[in-house]
């Protein structure tokens, strides 16, 4: 029955060339928007939402889905080439993507990201098609204790991304988490660490922090050392080699499954999915792996996960009417505007639209592969531009990206401040990745810890009385214990 429905949905989409054109336009626009620091997939969908009016609902919705998929992938381009993630979901890709670019393998890195995004998107689309209602029910089982345990597991992976020093990694993560406490306390209704600045009442936005820590820092580092930008190898191919595909095939599939599950949990998002997959890869590869130094698996894991998470985020939106992240909140608004009401009844009253939408997601992934591979060579050649031209351009993009989040000059100064912090951290050999992880998970961790304690009237046993929460906490403790044991054994040998 499912197979017949998806075949019927595919026939519905393919029978209308206009719908396919809309999907390709959405993917292309998404890649462009995602590659520009600060202009996220959410921004792209919000900007293009008015253009869906006056068109068939399926065409408009699938164009926005194309923007979603393309935007998440597009963020990897600037992460790999410029060490400036275009979107938060690409921050994990940068860890291994930029070192590959520095080695003169920018085209190979982008090709890997493109293929991994396609594989993750396809896996996510098929899982969404077959298991949407069931995964949505599992996602709804996540309450504050489970969310806190999930963030605790992610923070435990700080050990994994702190290759040189556990203590420096913990220090960087603690600073990142402290930054998330700045602003108006949503639970106690008081301001914290604002120093009398009204601009800090809303907290410090993630995009300026990302842009500052990695983009502006990179500008400072390159300006100081007068480094030349990495150049592509003379006979470089812009497609992954067969050995690359064999090496990373199971990483892609495993990370895609992680991504679609994390994406189906309302509020988790593509950035959490990417870091979850990268952390699992780090755990499975062991402490002696070369992750962080340009390992192809380090690109494949987060890219497969964050693109699979796009399908995962659609699951609770369609089956329960609960958006999985900010982009699906925009998509939910688009469906409502076009006269639909996502939720449990949606699967019975609009079955034809549902499976046409599922088919459109699959076609969007094919469009992403075509657009991505077509533009890989062009993007890889960008790093050949003279540094005296590129450094000002990168700085300009960083400032524009920071300003575009809230149209605030203050955010530009925030990016500059974090650029200085990042520069000093690089000099002191303090890793930036744990700080980024602390910023990403800090708000989610604090809010769900406090909500859990309110639910239990201060009883910490709530975290071990719920099976999913207990499992995640045990995983975090086990991961830390194993890593410390390996480090000790290595020191004694």
Coordinates of C-alpha atoms in Angstrom, one line a residue, residues 11 171 228 236 251 291 383-384 409 425 448:
X11 CA 3.6 10.3 -10.8
X171 CA 37.0 25.3 29.8
X228 CA 48.1 32.3 0.7
X236 CA 41.9 17.6 -9.0
X251 CA 29.2 6.4 8.0
X291 CA 39.3 13.4 12.8
X383 CA 39.9 29.9 -3.2
X384 CA 42.4 30.6 -6.0
X409 CA 24.9 47.0 14.1
X425 CA 42.1 31.1 21.8
X448 CA 15.3 21.7 30.2

